[in-house]
């Protein structure tokens, strides 16, 4: 298994994982599946803004992806980034999410980002425990912050401070 930066050739594999999560999970709070063009624009946006998209690949297959990007757009937030990691169902629980998270943290640190934020559905205890393992702090739950499949969803926010840099 290889963790590396994503290329355009990886987009079909990334799209499959993304749309599967939209269809099945209380994650990615939309019921609208994406097209390859949508994912291409997303990858270009992340690359053009100096962020990163990583994939986990084995024997030419994309097992998962992890990336980070804009948290909020105003300039005062430009040292904060929000990340996400999604694995194919059959690739979970084998350390691949850990490898992607390590790549995200290392890349964001190297580029001087200060705060990494995770936004998680409150019922996704697997993801919450996963983030705790990296030292992410659970800062609480925003109730009924979103909806999907006709139900309100509660949002857990977790954060990890990446360095002790002074404010710019
Ligand atoms: C959440 C996710 C990224 C974790 O990646 P993973 O490769 O499955 O996790 P790892 O194998 O690296 O696990 C590392 C640790 O995280 C914790 N963990 C991971 N999944 C867990 C689960 N379902 N329940 C409880 N703890 C879990 C465990 O402490 C685990 O350590 P252990 O194996 O020694 O017990 C992955 O399962 C996934 O893509 N899930 C579906 C999509 C999703 O929920 N993404 C996150 C949206 S916020």
PDB file of C-alpha atoms and ligand atoms in Angstrom:
ATOM      1  CA  UNK A   1       0.000   0.000   0.000  1.00  0.00           C
ATOM      2  CA  UNK A   2       1.327   3.373  -1.067  1.00  0.00           C
ATOM      3  CA  UNK A   3       0.366   6.835   0.231  1.00  0.00           C
ATOM      4  CA  UNK A   4       1.014   9.552  -2.344  1.00  0.00           C
ATOM      5  CA  UNK A   5      -0.352  12.803  -3.721  1.00  0.00           C
ATOM      6  CA  UNK A   6      -3.428  12.354  -5.904  1.00  0.00           C
ATOM      7  CA  UNK A   7      -3.383  12.884  -9.655  1.00  0.00           C
ATOM      8  CA  UNK A   8      -6.213  13.337 -12.160  1.00  0.00           C
ATOM      9  CA  UNK A   9      -5.958   9.621 -12.966  1.00  0.00           C
ATOM     10  CA  UNK A  10      -7.081   8.836  -9.400  1.00  0.00           C
ATOM     11  CA  UNK A  11     -10.325  10.822  -9.690  1.00  0.00           C
ATOM     12  CA  UNK A  12     -12.598   7.898 -10.733  1.00  0.00           C
ATOM     13  CA  UNK A  13     -11.502   5.922  -7.644  1.00  0.00           C
ATOM     14  CA  UNK A  14     -11.903   8.966  -5.397  1.00  0.00           C
ATOM     15  CA  UNK A  15     -15.340   9.669  -6.908  1.00  0.00           C
ATOM     16  CA  UNK A  16     -16.548   6.094  -6.224  1.00  0.00           C
ATOM     17  CA  UNK A  17     -15.574   6.359  -2.538  1.00  0.00           C
ATOM     18  CA  UNK A  18     -17.065   9.842  -2.239  1.00  0.00           C
ATOM     19  CA  UNK A  19     -20.418   8.953  -3.805  1.00  0.00           C
ATOM     20  CA  UNK A  20     -20.647   5.708  -1.842  1.00  0.00           C
ATOM     21  CA  UNK A  21     -20.290   7.747   1.375  1.00  0.00           C
ATOM     22  CA  UNK A  22     -22.937  10.222   0.168  1.00  0.00           C
ATOM     23  CA  UNK A  23     -25.358   7.352  -0.532  1.00  0.00           C
ATOM     24  CA  UNK A  24     -24.772   5.312   2.632  1.00  0.00           C
ATOM     25  CA  UNK A  25     -23.361   7.394   5.484  1.00  0.00           C
ATOM     26  CA  UNK A  26     -24.429  10.227   7.754  1.00  0.00           C
ATOM     27  CA  UNK A  27     -21.255  11.934   6.570  1.00  0.00           C
ATOM     28  CA  UNK A  28     -20.847  14.512   3.769  1.00  0.00           C
ATOM     29  CA  UNK A  29     -24.107  16.320   4.443  1.00  0.00           C
ATOM     30  CA  UNK A  30     -25.690  16.198   1.030  1.00  0.00           C
ATOM     31  CA  UNK A  31     -27.690  13.611  -0.857  1.00  0.00           C
ATOM     32  CA  UNK A  32     -26.483  14.928  -4.232  1.00  0.00           C
ATOM     33  CA  UNK A  33     -23.867  12.661  -5.756  1.00  0.00           C
ATOM     34  CA  UNK A  34     -20.988  14.275  -7.627  1.00  0.00           C
ATOM     35  CA  UNK A  35     -19.648  13.908 -11.151  1.00  0.00           C
ATOM     36  CA  UNK A  36     -16.074  13.432 -12.279  1.00  0.00           C
ATOM     37  CA  UNK A  37     -16.047  17.109 -13.283  1.00  0.00           C
ATOM     38  CA  UNK A  38     -17.032  18.121  -9.715  1.00  0.00           C
ATOM     39  CA  UNK A  39     -14.160  16.065  -8.299  1.00  0.00           C
ATOM     40  CA  UNK A  40     -11.742  17.488 -10.878  1.00  0.00           C
ATOM     41  CA  UNK A  41     -12.672  21.030  -9.803  1.00  0.00           C
ATOM     42  CA  UNK A  42     -12.240  20.008  -6.137  1.00  0.00           C
ATOM     43  CA  UNK A  43      -8.756  18.569  -6.778  1.00  0.00           C
ATOM     44  CA  UNK A  44      -7.698  21.636  -8.757  1.00  0.00           C
ATOM     45  CA  UNK A  45      -9.016  23.946  -6.035  1.00  0.00           C
ATOM     46  CA  UNK A  46      -7.028  22.088  -3.360  1.00  0.00           C
ATOM     47  CA  UNK A  47      -3.869  22.100  -5.489  1.00  0.00           C
ATOM     48  CA  UNK A  48      -4.179  25.728  -6.623  1.00  0.00           C
ATOM     49  CA  UNK A  49      -4.579  26.919  -3.027  1.00  0.00           C
ATOM     50  CA  UNK A  50      -1.518  25.067  -1.738  1.00  0.00           C
ATOM     51  CA  UNK A  51      -3.410  22.329   0.115  1.00  0.00           C
ATOM     52  CA  UNK A  52      -3.012  18.595  -0.512  1.00  0.00           C
ATOM     53  CA  UNK A  53      -4.991  15.526  -1.560  1.00  0.00           C
ATOM     54  CA  UNK A  54      -3.475  12.136  -0.740  1.00  0.00           C
ATOM     55  CA  UNK A  55      -4.559   8.705  -1.889  1.00  0.00           C
ATOM     56  CA  UNK A  56      -3.891   5.245  -0.528  1.00  0.00           C
ATOM     57  CA  UNK A  57      -3.226   2.979  -3.480  1.00  0.00           C
ATOM     58  CA  UNK A  58      -2.631  -0.745  -3.755  1.00  0.00           C
ATOM     59  CA  UNK A  59      -2.085  -2.625  -7.011  1.00  0.00           C
ATOM     60  CA  UNK A  60      -3.432   0.352  -8.956  1.00  0.00           C
ATOM     61  CA  UNK A  61      -6.648   0.596  -6.907  1.00  0.00           C
ATOM     62  CA  UNK A  62      -7.620   3.601  -4.803  1.00  0.00           C
ATOM     63  CA  UNK A  63      -8.466   2.358  -1.295  1.00  0.00           C
ATOM     64  CA  UNK A  64      -9.010   5.783   0.243  1.00  0.00           C
ATOM     65  CA  UNK A  65      -8.273   9.463   0.117  1.00  0.00           C
ATOM     66  CA  UNK A  66      -7.471  12.163   2.633  1.00  0.00           C
ATOM     67  CA  UNK A  67      -7.195  15.869   2.078  1.00  0.00           C
ATOM     68  CA  UNK A  68      -7.397  19.265   3.675  1.00  0.00           C
ATOM     69  CA  UNK A  69      -8.576  22.657   2.551  1.00  0.00           C
ATOM     70  CA  UNK A  70     -10.181  25.959   3.489  1.00  0.00           C
ATOM     71  CA  UNK A  71     -11.919  26.092   6.868  1.00  0.00           C
ATOM     72  CA  UNK A  72     -13.468  29.558   6.410  1.00  0.00           C
ATOM     73  CA  UNK A  73     -12.605  31.967   3.643  1.00  0.00           C
ATOM     74  CA  UNK A  74     -11.780  35.222   5.485  1.00  0.00           C
ATOM     75  CA  UNK A  75      -8.041  35.959   5.691  1.00  0.00           C
ATOM     76  CA  UNK A  76      -7.921  35.628   9.462  1.00  0.00           C
ATOM     77  CA  UNK A  77      -8.666  31.922   9.030  1.00  0.00           C
ATOM     78  CA  UNK A  78      -5.835  31.285   6.578  1.00  0.00           C
ATOM     79  CA  UNK A  79      -3.750  29.338   9.115  1.00  0.00           C
ATOM     80  CA  UNK A  80      -6.648  26.977   9.864  1.00  0.00           C
ATOM     81  CA  UNK A  81      -7.525  24.036   7.634  1.00  0.00           C
ATOM     82  CA  UNK A  82     -10.249  21.374   7.719  1.00  0.00           C
ATOM     83  CA  UNK A  83      -9.483  17.825   6.651  1.00  0.00           C
ATOM     84  CA  UNK A  84     -11.373  14.676   5.766  1.00  0.00           C
ATOM     85  CA  UNK A  85     -10.482  11.031   5.207  1.00  0.00           C
ATOM     86  CA  UNK A  86     -12.625   8.428   3.459  1.00  0.00           C
ATOM     87  CA  UNK A  87     -11.761   4.801   2.861  1.00  0.00           C
ATOM     88  CA  UNK A  88     -13.430   2.116   0.830  1.00  0.00           C
ATOM     89  CA  UNK A  89     -15.504  -0.028   3.194  1.00  0.00           C
ATOM     90  CA  UNK A  90     -13.315  -3.100   2.664  1.00  0.00           C
ATOM     91  CA  UNK A  91     -10.150  -1.084   3.417  1.00  0.00           C
ATOM     92  CA  UNK A  92     -11.157   0.153   6.871  1.00  0.00           C
ATOM     93  CA  UNK A  93      -9.572  -1.002  10.126  1.00  0.00           C
ATOM     94  CA  UNK A  94      -6.173  -1.825   8.621  1.00  0.00           C
ATOM     95  CA  UNK A  95      -4.203   1.305   9.492  1.00  0.00           C
ATOM     96  CA  UNK A  96      -4.761   3.052   6.148  1.00  0.00           C
ATOM     97  CA  UNK A  97      -6.655   5.961   7.747  1.00  0.00           C
ATOM     98  CA  UNK A  98      -3.728   6.358  10.151  1.00  0.00           C
ATOM     99  CA  UNK A  99      -1.277   6.550   7.251  1.00  0.00           C
ATOM    100  CA  UNK A 100      -3.415   9.174   5.479  1.00  0.00           C
ATOM    101  CA  UNK A 101      -3.794  11.212   8.676  1.00  0.00           C
ATOM    102  CA  UNK A 102      -0.013  11.143   9.222  1.00  0.00           C
ATOM    103  CA  UNK A 103       0.480  12.434   5.659  1.00  0.00           C
ATOM    104  CA  UNK A 104      -2.072  15.228   6.183  1.00  0.00           C
ATOM    105  CA  UNK A 105      -0.558  16.343   9.495  1.00  0.00           C
ATOM    106  CA  UNK A 106       2.999  16.287   8.130  1.00  0.00           C
ATOM    107  CA  UNK A 107       2.028  18.243   5.005  1.00  0.00           C
ATOM    108  CA  UNK A 108      -0.024  20.850   6.887  1.00  0.00           C
ATOM    109  CA  UNK A 109       2.799  21.321   9.422  1.00  0.00           C
ATOM    110  CA  UNK A 110       5.418  21.654   6.681  1.00  0.00           C
ATOM    111  CA  UNK A 111       3.314  24.357   4.990  1.00  0.00           C
ATOM    112  CA  UNK A 112       2.962  26.326   8.225  1.00  0.00           C
ATOM    113  CA  UNK A 113      -0.733  25.777   8.903  1.00  0.00           C
ATOM    114  CA  UNK A 114      -1.516  26.217  12.574  1.00  0.00           C
ATOM    115  CA  UNK A 115      -4.823  24.508  13.360  1.00  0.00           C
ATOM    116  CA  UNK A 116      -6.377  21.357  11.911  1.00  0.00           C
ATOM    117  CA  UNK A 117     -10.146  20.980  12.315  1.00  0.00           C
ATOM    118  CA  UNK A 118     -12.308  17.865  11.929  1.00  0.00           C
ATOM    119  CA  UNK A 119     -16.071  18.145  11.495  1.00  0.00           C
ATOM    120  CA  UNK A 120     -17.717  14.804  12.322  1.00  0.00           C
ATOM    121  CA  UNK A 121     -21.251  13.462  12.608  1.00  0.00           C
ATOM    122  CA  UNK A 122     -21.804  12.901  16.336  1.00  0.00           C
ATOM    123  CA  UNK A 123     -22.796   9.247  15.850  1.00  0.00           C
ATOM    124  CA  UNK A 124     -19.532   8.451  14.058  1.00  0.00           C
ATOM    125  CA  UNK A 125     -17.802   7.206  17.193  1.00  0.00           C
ATOM    126  CA  UNK A 126     -15.216   5.330  15.106  1.00  0.00           C
ATOM    127  CA  UNK A 127     -14.012   8.595  13.589  1.00  0.00           C
ATOM    128  CA  UNK A 128     -14.103  10.390  16.953  1.00  0.00           C
ATOM    129  CA  UNK A 129     -11.943   7.680  18.599  1.00  0.00           C
ATOM    130  CA  UNK A 130      -9.681   7.692  15.538  1.00  0.00           C
ATOM    131  CA  UNK A 131      -9.100  11.455  15.902  1.00  0.00           C
ATOM    132  CA  UNK A 132      -8.528  11.183  19.664  1.00  0.00           C
ATOM    133  CA  UNK A 133      -5.671   8.799  18.911  1.00  0.00           C
ATOM    134  CA  UNK A 134      -3.845  11.675  17.169  1.00  0.00           C
ATOM    135  CA  UNK A 135      -4.409  14.088  20.055  1.00  0.00           C
ATOM    136  CA  UNK A 136      -7.405  15.871  18.556  1.00  0.00           C
ATOM    137  CA  UNK A 137      -9.484  17.579  21.245  1.00  0.00           C
ATOM    138  CA  UNK A 138     -13.272  17.254  21.166  1.00  0.00           C
ATOM    139  CA  UNK A 139     -14.576  20.798  21.538  1.00  0.00           C
ATOM    140  CA  UNK A 140     -18.225  19.825  21.744  1.00  0.00           C
ATOM    141  CA  UNK A 141     -21.340  19.208  19.736  1.00  0.00           C
ATOM    142  CA  UNK A 142     -23.365  21.628  17.648  1.00  0.00           C
ATOM    143  CA  UNK A 143     -26.866  20.127  17.804  1.00  0.00           C
ATOM    144  CA  UNK A 144     -28.981  19.836  14.658  1.00  0.00           C
ATOM    145  CA  UNK A 145     -26.291  21.600  12.630  1.00  0.00           C
ATOM    146  CA  UNK A 146     -27.304  19.790   9.455  1.00  0.00           C
ATOM    147  CA  UNK A 147     -29.705  17.270   7.986  1.00  0.00           C
ATOM    148  CA  UNK A 148     -29.665  14.262   5.714  1.00  0.00           C
ATOM    149  CA  UNK A 149     -32.124  11.468   4.935  1.00  0.00           C
ATOM    150  CA  UNK A 150     -34.868  13.493   6.639  1.00  0.00           C
ATOM    151  CA  UNK A 151     -33.122  13.665  10.031  1.00  0.00           C
ATOM    152  CA  UNK A 152     -31.285  16.384  11.930  1.00  0.00           C
ATOM    153  CA  UNK A 153     -27.597  15.634  12.414  1.00  0.00           C
ATOM    154  CA  UNK A 154     -25.381  16.827  15.256  1.00  0.00           C
ATOM    155  CA  UNK A 155     -21.868  18.052  14.489  1.00  0.00           C
ATOM    156  CA  UNK A 156     -18.835  17.247  16.613  1.00  0.00           C
ATOM    157  CA  UNK A 157     -15.867  19.573  16.086  1.00  0.00           C
ATOM    158  CA  UNK A 158     -12.371  18.392  16.972  1.00  0.00           C
ATOM    159  CA  UNK A 159      -9.091  20.267  16.682  1.00  0.00           C
ATOM    160  CA  UNK A 160      -5.348  19.720  16.736  1.00  0.00           C
ATOM    161  CA  UNK A 161      -2.888  22.622  17.155  1.00  0.00           C
ATOM    162  CA  UNK A 162       0.052  21.902  14.837  1.00  0.00           C
ATOM    163  CA  UNK A 163       2.764  24.274  16.074  1.00  0.00           C
ATOM    164  CA  UNK A 164       3.482  27.063  18.560  1.00  0.00           C
ATOM    165  CA  UNK A 165       3.949  29.779  15.948  1.00  0.00           C
ATOM    166  CA  UNK A 166       3.073  33.341  16.989  1.00  0.00           C
ATOM    167  CA  UNK A 167       0.058  34.900  15.264  1.00  0.00           C
ATOM    168  CA  UNK A 168       1.012  36.292  11.834  1.00  0.00           C
TER     169      UNK A 168
HETATM  170  C1  LIG B   1     -12.679   6.749  10.110  1.00  0.00           C
HETATM  171  C2  LIG B   1     -11.616   6.152   9.189  1.00  0.00           C
HETATM  172  C3  LIG B   1     -10.967   7.250   8.347  1.00  0.00           C
HETATM  173  C4  LIG B   1     -10.522   5.493  10.061  1.00  0.00           C
HETATM  174  O1  LIG B   1      -9.535   4.889   9.240  1.00  0.00           O
HETATM  175  P1  LIG B   1      -9.121   3.351   9.466  1.00  0.00           P
HETATM  176  O2  LIG B   1      -8.043   2.999   8.520  1.00  0.00           O
HETATM  177  O3  LIG B   1     -10.365   2.518   9.404  1.00  0.00           O
HETATM  178  O4  LIG B   1      -8.575   3.399  10.935  1.00  0.00           O
HETATM  179  P2  LIG B   1      -7.222   2.707  11.469  1.00  0.00           P
HETATM  180  O5  LIG B   1      -7.205   1.285  11.087  1.00  0.00           O
HETATM  181  O6  LIG B   1      -6.045   3.533  11.032  1.00  0.00           O
HETATM  182  O7  LIG B   1      -7.477   2.835  13.048  1.00  0.00           O
HETATM  183  C5  LIG B   1      -6.666   3.579  13.938  1.00  0.00           C
HETATM  184  C6  LIG B   1      -7.360   3.664  15.270  1.00  0.00           C
HETATM  185  O8  LIG B   1      -8.534   4.463  15.165  1.00  0.00           O
HETATM  186  C7  LIG B   1      -9.568   3.919  16.015  1.00  0.00           C
HETATM  187  N1  LIG B   1     -10.693   3.472  15.176  1.00  0.00           N
HETATM  188  C8  LIG B   1     -10.744   3.425  13.814  1.00  0.00           C
HETATM  189  N2  LIG B   1     -11.958   2.991  13.402  1.00  0.00           N
HETATM  190  C9  LIG B   1     -12.672   2.756  14.522  1.00  0.00           C
HETATM  191  C10 LIG B   1     -14.014   2.307  14.772  1.00  0.00           C
HETATM  192  N3  LIG B   1     -14.861   2.011  13.759  1.00  0.00           N
HETATM  193  N4  LIG B   1     -14.428   2.190  16.048  1.00  0.00           N
HETATM  194  C11 LIG B   1     -13.612   2.502  17.064  1.00  0.00           C
HETATM  195  N5  LIG B   1     -12.325   2.938  16.903  1.00  0.00           N
HETATM  196  C12 LIG B   1     -11.881   3.064  15.655  1.00  0.00           C
HETATM  197  C13 LIG B   1      -8.944   2.771  16.758  1.00  0.00           C
HETATM  198  O9  LIG B   1      -8.409   3.290  17.954  1.00  0.00           O
HETATM  199  C14 LIG B   1      -7.843   2.335  15.810  1.00  0.00           C
HETATM  200  O10 LIG B   1      -6.785   1.716  16.483  1.00  0.00           O
HETATM  201  P3  LIG B   1      -6.783   0.106  16.700  1.00  0.00           P
HETATM  202  O11 LIG B   1      -6.924  -0.489  15.329  1.00  0.00           O
HETATM  203  O12 LIG B   1      -5.462  -0.143  17.332  1.00  0.00           O
HETATM  204  O13 LIG B   1      -7.959  -0.190  17.566  1.00  0.00           O
HETATM  205  C15 LIG B   1     -12.184   5.066   8.240  1.00  0.00           C
HETATM  206  O14 LIG B   1     -12.694   3.986   9.002  1.00  0.00           O
HETATM  207  C16 LIG B   1     -13.279   5.547   7.305  1.00  0.00           C
HETATM  208  O15 LIG B   1     -12.998   5.985   6.194  1.00  0.00           O
HETATM  209  N6  LIG B   1     -14.561   5.442   7.739  1.00  0.00           N
HETATM  210  C17 LIG B   1     -15.711   5.794   6.889  1.00  0.00           C
HETATM  211  C18 LIG B   1     -15.731   7.239   6.490  1.00  0.00           C
HETATM  212  C19 LIG B   1     -15.633   8.169   7.668  1.00  0.00           C
HETATM  213  O16 LIG B   1     -16.352   8.030   8.649  1.00  0.00           O
HETATM  214  N7  LIG B   1     -14.696   9.136   7.530  1.00  0.00           N
HETATM  215  C20 LIG B   1     -14.502  10.144   8.537  1.00  0.00           C
HETATM  216  C21 LIG B   1     -15.518  11.220   8.383  1.00  0.00           C
HETATM  217  S1  LIG B   1     -15.294  12.484   9.628  1.00  0.00           S
END
